[in-house]
Tab-separated table of C-alpha atoms in Angstrom:
chain	number	residue	atom	x	y	z
N	20	MET	CA	87.473	131.994	115.877
N	21	THR	CA	85.926	128.970	117.561
N	22	ARG	CA	87.675	125.880	118.856
N	23	LEU	CA	86.803	122.253	119.395
N	24	GLU	CA	86.538	120.696	122.825
N	25	GLY	CA	88.350	117.410	123.249
N	26	PRO	CA	89.286	114.690	122.986
N	27	LEU	CA	86.249	114.092	125.168
N	28	ALA	CA	86.604	112.014	128.310
N	29	ASP	CA	83.182	110.449	127.730
N	30	PRO	CA	82.361	108.603	124.473
N	31	ARG	CA	78.700	108.051	125.412
N	32	PRO	CA	77.358	110.665	122.942
N	33	GLY	CA	78.324	108.216	120.184
N	34	LEU	CA	77.054	104.966	121.665
N	35	TRP	CA	73.854	105.104	119.598
N	36	ILE	CA	75.808	104.622	116.361
N	37	ALA	CA	77.073	101.024	116.510
N	38	PRO	CA	73.663	99.302	116.898
N	39	ARG	CA	72.467	101.061	113.739
N	40	LEU	CA	75.411	100.103	111.524
N	41	ALA	CA	75.150	97.220	109.051
N	42	ARG	CA	77.622	95.331	106.858
N	43	ALA	CA	81.029	96.938	106.419
N	44	GLY	CA	81.636	98.261	102.916
N	45	THR	CA	78.034	99.336	102.390
N	46	VAL	CA	76.484	102.761	102.875
N	47	SER	CA	74.875	101.571	106.107
N	48	GLY	CA	78.207	100.183	107.263
N	49	ALA	CA	79.467	103.754	107.584
N	50	VAL	CA	76.303	105.791	108.224
N	51	PRO	CA	73.661	104.582	110.705
N	52	GLN	CA	70.416	103.137	109.401
N	53	GLY	CA	67.180	104.994	110.036
N	54	TYR	CA	67.558	108.140	107.946
N	55	ALA	CA	65.109	108.936	105.169
N	56	ALA	CA	67.772	109.176	102.455
N	57	TYR	CA	71.518	108.936	101.842
N	58	ALA	CA	74.009	110.715	99.592
N	59	ARG	CA	77.547	110.141	98.406
N	60	ILE	CA	79.828	113.150	97.937
N	61	PHE	CA	82.700	112.503	95.536
N	62	HIS	CA	85.972	114.084	96.595
N	63	PRO	CA	87.089	116.459	93.817
N	64	ILE	CA	89.802	115.673	91.282
N	65	ARG	CA	92.583	118.068	90.297
N	66	ALA	CA	93.466	117.782	86.600
N	67	GLN	CA	96.536	119.340	84.995
N	68	LEU	CA	97.391	119.475	81.307
N	69	LEU	CA	101.180	119.187	81.138
N	70	ASN	CA	103.684	120.085	78.471
N	71	TRP	CA	107.422	119.651	78.710
N	72	GLN	CA	110.443	121.893	78.356
N	73	GLU	CA	114.100	121.086	78.827
N	74	ASP	CA	113.961	121.812	82.551
N	75	GLY	CA	110.769	119.895	83.254
N	76	PRO	CA	106.963	119.972	83.044
N	77	VAL	CA	104.931	123.121	82.406
N	78	THR	CA	101.274	123.336	83.431
N	79	VAL	CA	99.237	124.490	80.441
N	80	GLU	CA	95.879	124.202	82.208
N	81	SER	CA	94.774	123.287	85.726
N	82	ARG	CA	91.228	122.770	86.932
N	83	SER	CA	88.993	120.886	89.308
N	84	LEU	CA	87.169	117.970	87.725
N	85	ARG	CA	84.063	116.034	88.706
N	86	TRP	CA	84.013	112.263	88.552
N	87	GLU	CA	81.136	112.400	86.086
N	88	GLU	CA	83.215	114.570	83.738
N	89	LEU	CA	86.167	112.200	83.906
N	90	ALA	CA	83.957	109.191	83.205
N	91	GLN	CA	82.627	110.936	80.090
N	92	MET	CA	86.173	111.719	78.970
N	93	ARG	CA	87.296	108.122	79.520
N	94	GLY	CA	84.212	106.502	78.000
N	95	THR	CA	83.188	104.871	81.268
N	96	VAL	CA	79.845	104.934	83.086
N	97	ALA	CA	79.104	107.543	85.750
N	98	HIS	CA	76.742	106.114	88.383
N	99	PRO	CA	76.219	106.390	92.165
N	100	LEU	CA	78.498	103.458	93.056
N	101	MET	CA	81.285	104.182	90.558
N	102	GLN	CA	84.859	103.740	91.752
N	103	TRP	CA	87.861	105.899	90.923
N	104	PRO	CA	90.160	103.203	89.435
N	105	ALA	CA	87.299	101.795	87.344
N	106	ILE	CA	86.264	105.090	85.721
N	107	LEU	CA	89.915	105.797	84.860
N	108	ALA	CA	89.773	102.696	82.639
N	109	GLY	CA	93.477	101.968	82.908
N	110	TYR	CA	94.614	105.530	82.214
N	111	ARG	CA	98.279	106.158	83.050
N	112	ASN	CA	99.425	109.641	84.001
N	113	PRO	CA	102.197	111.022	81.767
N	114	VAL	CA	105.763	110.338	82.827
N	115	TRP	CA	108.972	112.213	82.002
N	116	ASN	CA	108.831	114.116	78.715
N	117	GLU	CA	105.271	112.982	77.934
N	118	PRO	CA	102.634	115.694	77.423
N	119	GLY	CA	99.052	115.046	78.464
N	120	TRP	CA	96.556	115.212	81.283
N	121	HIS	CA	97.670	114.360	84.810
N	122	TYR	CA	94.867	113.393	87.223
N	123	GLU	CA	95.577	113.611	90.934
N	124	ASP	CA	93.886	110.909	92.986
N	125	PRO	CA	90.978	112.184	95.100
N	126	LEU	CA	91.798	112.761	98.759
N	127	VAL	CA	91.286	109.575	100.782
N	128	GLY	CA	89.950	109.544	104.334
N	129	ALA	CA	89.115	113.242	104.444
N	130	LEU	CA	86.843	115.743	102.755
N	131	PRO	CA	88.899	118.622	101.275
N	132	ALA	CA	88.627	121.785	103.389
N	133	ARG	CA	86.756	123.908	100.856
N	134	THR	CA	84.265	121.132	100.122
N	135	LEU	CA	83.810	120.468	103.840
N	136	ALA	CA	83.028	124.150	104.432
N	137	ASP	CA	80.434	124.171	101.644
N	138	VAL	CA	78.820	120.953	102.871
N	139	VAL	CA	78.745	122.108	106.502
N	140	THR	CA	77.135	125.407	105.488
N	141	LEU	CA	74.262	123.401	104.014
N	142	LEU	CA	74.106	120.880	106.864
N	143	THR	CA	73.790	123.720	109.381
N	144	LEU	CA	70.369	124.528	107.922
N	145	HIS	CA	69.107	121.025	108.708
N	146	THR	CA	69.654	120.731	112.458
N	147	SER	CA	68.171	122.359	115.540
N	148	THR	CA	71.556	122.171	117.297
N	149	PRO	CA	74.150	123.874	115.049
N	150	ASP	CA	75.902	125.129	118.175
N	151	ARG	CA	76.641	121.577	119.345
N	152	CYS	CA	78.064	118.839	117.143
N	153	LEU	CA	80.231	115.782	117.675
N	154	ALA	CA	83.239	114.949	115.522
N	155	GLY	CA	84.960	111.577	115.428
N	156	LEU	CA	88.629	111.277	114.491
N	157	TRP	CA	90.086	107.842	113.721
N	158	ASP	CA	92.776	107.146	116.302
N	159	GLY	CA	94.960	105.258	113.821
N	160	TRP	CA	96.229	108.250	111.851
N	161	GLY	CA	100.009	108.459	112.105
N	162	TRP	CA	99.937	111.991	113.486
N	163	VAL	CA	97.585	111.063	116.344
N	164	ALA	CA	99.526	110.113	119.459
N	165	ALA	CA	97.153	107.249	120.214
N	166	PRO	CA	99.257	105.282	122.756
N	167	ALA	CA	99.995	108.435	124.748
N	168	ASP	CA	96.468	109.832	124.702
N	169	PRO	CA	94.427	108.465	127.616
N	170	ALA	CA	91.089	109.695	126.254
N	171	PRO	CA	88.569	106.848	125.894
N	172	ARG	CA	87.584	105.835	122.381
N	173	LEU	CA	84.251	105.525	120.684
N	174	GLU	CA	84.453	101.881	119.630
N	175	LEU	CA	82.662	101.029	116.389
N	176	PRO	CA	82.755	97.661	114.574
N	177	ALA	CA	85.700	98.491	112.320
N	178	ARG	CA	87.544	101.370	114.012
N	179	ASN	CA	87.991	103.396	117.175
N	180	TYR	CA	87.592	107.168	117.314
N	181	LEU	CA	88.509	110.096	119.522
N	182	LEU	CA	85.514	112.375	120.030
N	183	PHE	CA	85.471	116.169	119.883
N	184	ALA	CA	82.622	118.634	120.405
N	185	GLY	CA	81.933	122.161	119.236
N	186	GLU	CA	79.949	124.386	116.926
N	187	LEU	CA	79.402	123.306	113.330
N	188	ALA	CA	80.752	126.698	112.280
N	189	VAL	CA	84.254	125.535	113.254
N	190	PHE	CA	84.489	123.465	110.085
N	191	SER	CA	83.727	126.428	107.844
N	192	GLU	CA	86.657	128.461	109.171
N	193	LEU	CA	89.999	128.714	107.406
N	194	GLY	CA	92.783	127.000	109.369
N	195	TRP	CA	90.570	125.281	111.929
N	196	GLN	CA	92.727	122.135	111.765
N	197	GLU	CA	95.927	123.861	112.894
N	198	ARG	CA	94.142	125.734	115.703
N	199	ASN	CA	92.846	122.440	117.063
N	200	GLY	CA	96.016	120.372	116.659
N	201	TRP	CA	94.763	118.387	113.656
N	202	ASP	CA	96.675	117.565	110.505
N	203	PRO	CA	96.161	120.403	107.962
N	204	ILE	CA	94.396	118.188	105.412
N	205	GLN	CA	92.274	116.183	107.849
N	206	SER	CA	88.506	116.464	108.248
N	207	PRO	CA	86.285	114.643	110.757
N	208	ASN	CA	85.871	110.986	109.905
N	209	LEU	CA	82.490	111.163	111.634
N	210	LEU	CA	80.332	114.242	112.148
N	211	TRP	CA	76.815	114.681	113.514
N	212	PRO	CA	74.814	117.323	115.399
N	213	ALA	CA	73.595	116.743	118.945
N	214	ASP	CA	70.060	116.173	117.664
N	215	ALA	CA	71.381	113.500	115.231
N	216	ALA	CA	69.312	115.045	112.434
N	217	TRP	CA	71.976	113.870	110.002
N	218	PHE	CA	75.244	111.945	109.996
N	219	LEU	CA	78.374	112.365	107.856
N	220	ALA	CA	81.127	109.764	107.417
N	221	SER	CA	84.447	110.131	105.600
N	222	GLU	CA	85.676	106.548	105.880
N	223	VAL	CA	89.419	106.154	106.377
N	224	ASP	CA	89.998	104.206	103.142
N	225	SER	CA	87.419	105.995	101.004
N	226	ASP	CA	87.727	108.788	98.430
N	227	SER	CA	84.104	109.830	98.915
N	228	THR	CA	81.973	110.937	101.861
N	229	LEU	CA	78.558	109.575	102.866
N	230	VAL	CA	75.693	111.512	104.456
N	231	GLY	CA	72.392	110.311	105.886
N	232	GLY	CA	69.540	112.688	106.666
N	233	SER	CA	66.075	113.878	105.754
N	234	ALA	CA	64.822	113.668	102.182
N	235	GLU	CA	64.950	117.465	101.996
N	236	LEU	CA	68.566	117.570	103.148
N	237	ILE	CA	69.646	114.984	100.599
N	238	ARG	CA	67.826	116.857	97.809
N	239	ASN	CA	69.658	120.017	98.837
N	240	LEU	CA	72.991	118.204	98.823
N	241	LEU	CA	72.356	116.926	95.301
N	242	GLN	CA	71.644	120.504	94.226
N	243	GLY	CA	74.605	121.904	96.179
N	244	GLY	CA	76.302	123.183	93.057
N	245	THR	CA	79.848	123.541	94.395
N	246	PHE	CA	80.370	119.814	94.999
N	247	GLU	CA	79.382	116.556	93.300
N	248	ALA	CA	76.805	114.440	95.146
N	249	VAL	CA	74.423	111.631	94.215
N	250	GLU	CA	71.781	109.683	96.109
N	251	VAL	CA	72.802	106.142	97.061
N	252	PRO	CA	70.865	103.120	98.355
N	253	LEU	CA	71.316	102.120	101.971
N	254	ASP	CA	72.719	98.719	100.986
N	255	GLY	CA	74.931	100.114	98.207
N	256	ASP	CA	78.422	98.591	98.029
N	257	VAL	CA	80.921	101.474	98.129
N	258	THR	CA	84.043	99.308	98.002
N	259	ARG	CA	86.260	98.820	94.942
N	260	ILE	CA	84.179	95.801	93.870
N	261	GLY	CA	80.911	97.729	94.135
N	262	ASP	CA	81.281	99.244	90.667
N	263	VAL	CA	79.615	96.588	88.516
N	264	LEU	CA	79.099	98.857	85.486
N	265	ASN	CA	82.768	99.524	84.781
N	266	GLU	CA	85.530	96.991	84.327
N	267	ALA	CA	87.882	96.805	87.284
N	268	PRO	CA	91.527	97.563	86.428
N	269	ASP	CA	94.031	94.711	86.434
C-alpha cells in the first residue's frame, strides 16, 4: 500500500497553473489552457426502481445509469455541455407510498472511487512520471482543519488548495482516502503528473470532472468503456446556464 506525502510545505509545483486558467465556469477556467484536447467525465447516477409495502419502500431494481441514458428516458438532449437538472426535465423522485424510479444526484466535488480508479489506470499510460503526481485538495471542505493547518496553499483564482504528492497508483487502491486522512468519498480536486502531460479537475461545485491532455489520451478516455466521457471545447460553459439545448428547471 502506498501513501501520499503532504500537505506539502512548498506550493511551487502548482504555480504554473494560474497563468493558464481562463474565465471561471468554462472548461479552461478549471483546466489549464495549452492541451491538445479536453474531455468531460460525467459522474455516474444511481437509479432505483421502488415499490412500497406497509413498512416502507422495497427496491425492485438498482443500477448505475449514464447521463445519456437518462436524457433519452426523459426526452431531453444529451450533449457535451448538458446539465443534470436540465436533463431531468422537472422529474420529481417518488415520495412516501409512490412507486417509481428514484435517481440519486451525481456526486458533487469528487469523482467516485471506482470511476477514479478506472480513469487513473488510463491516465497512467499517458505520462512519463507515473511515480510522481501532485494532488490538490480544496481547503474549504468541512473536514479539513484549514485554520489549524499551517501548510501553505496553492492559490488559484477561485480557490485555495493543499498540495499532496505521491504515485498515481495510490488512487487506484481501495481505501486510500482513510489511509491518508481524507474523507472516504473525497477525490483530488486537482490532479496532474510531474511532467504535466495531462491535468484533471473535479471542481468543488461540479458533478462532472474535466481532463486536458493529448489528443490520444482524450480519444482513449472517450472509449474508456467503464465511465461516460465526451470531448468538450476549451471555452465550453460547464455551469448550470451552459446547457442551451435543454430548458432550465424553474
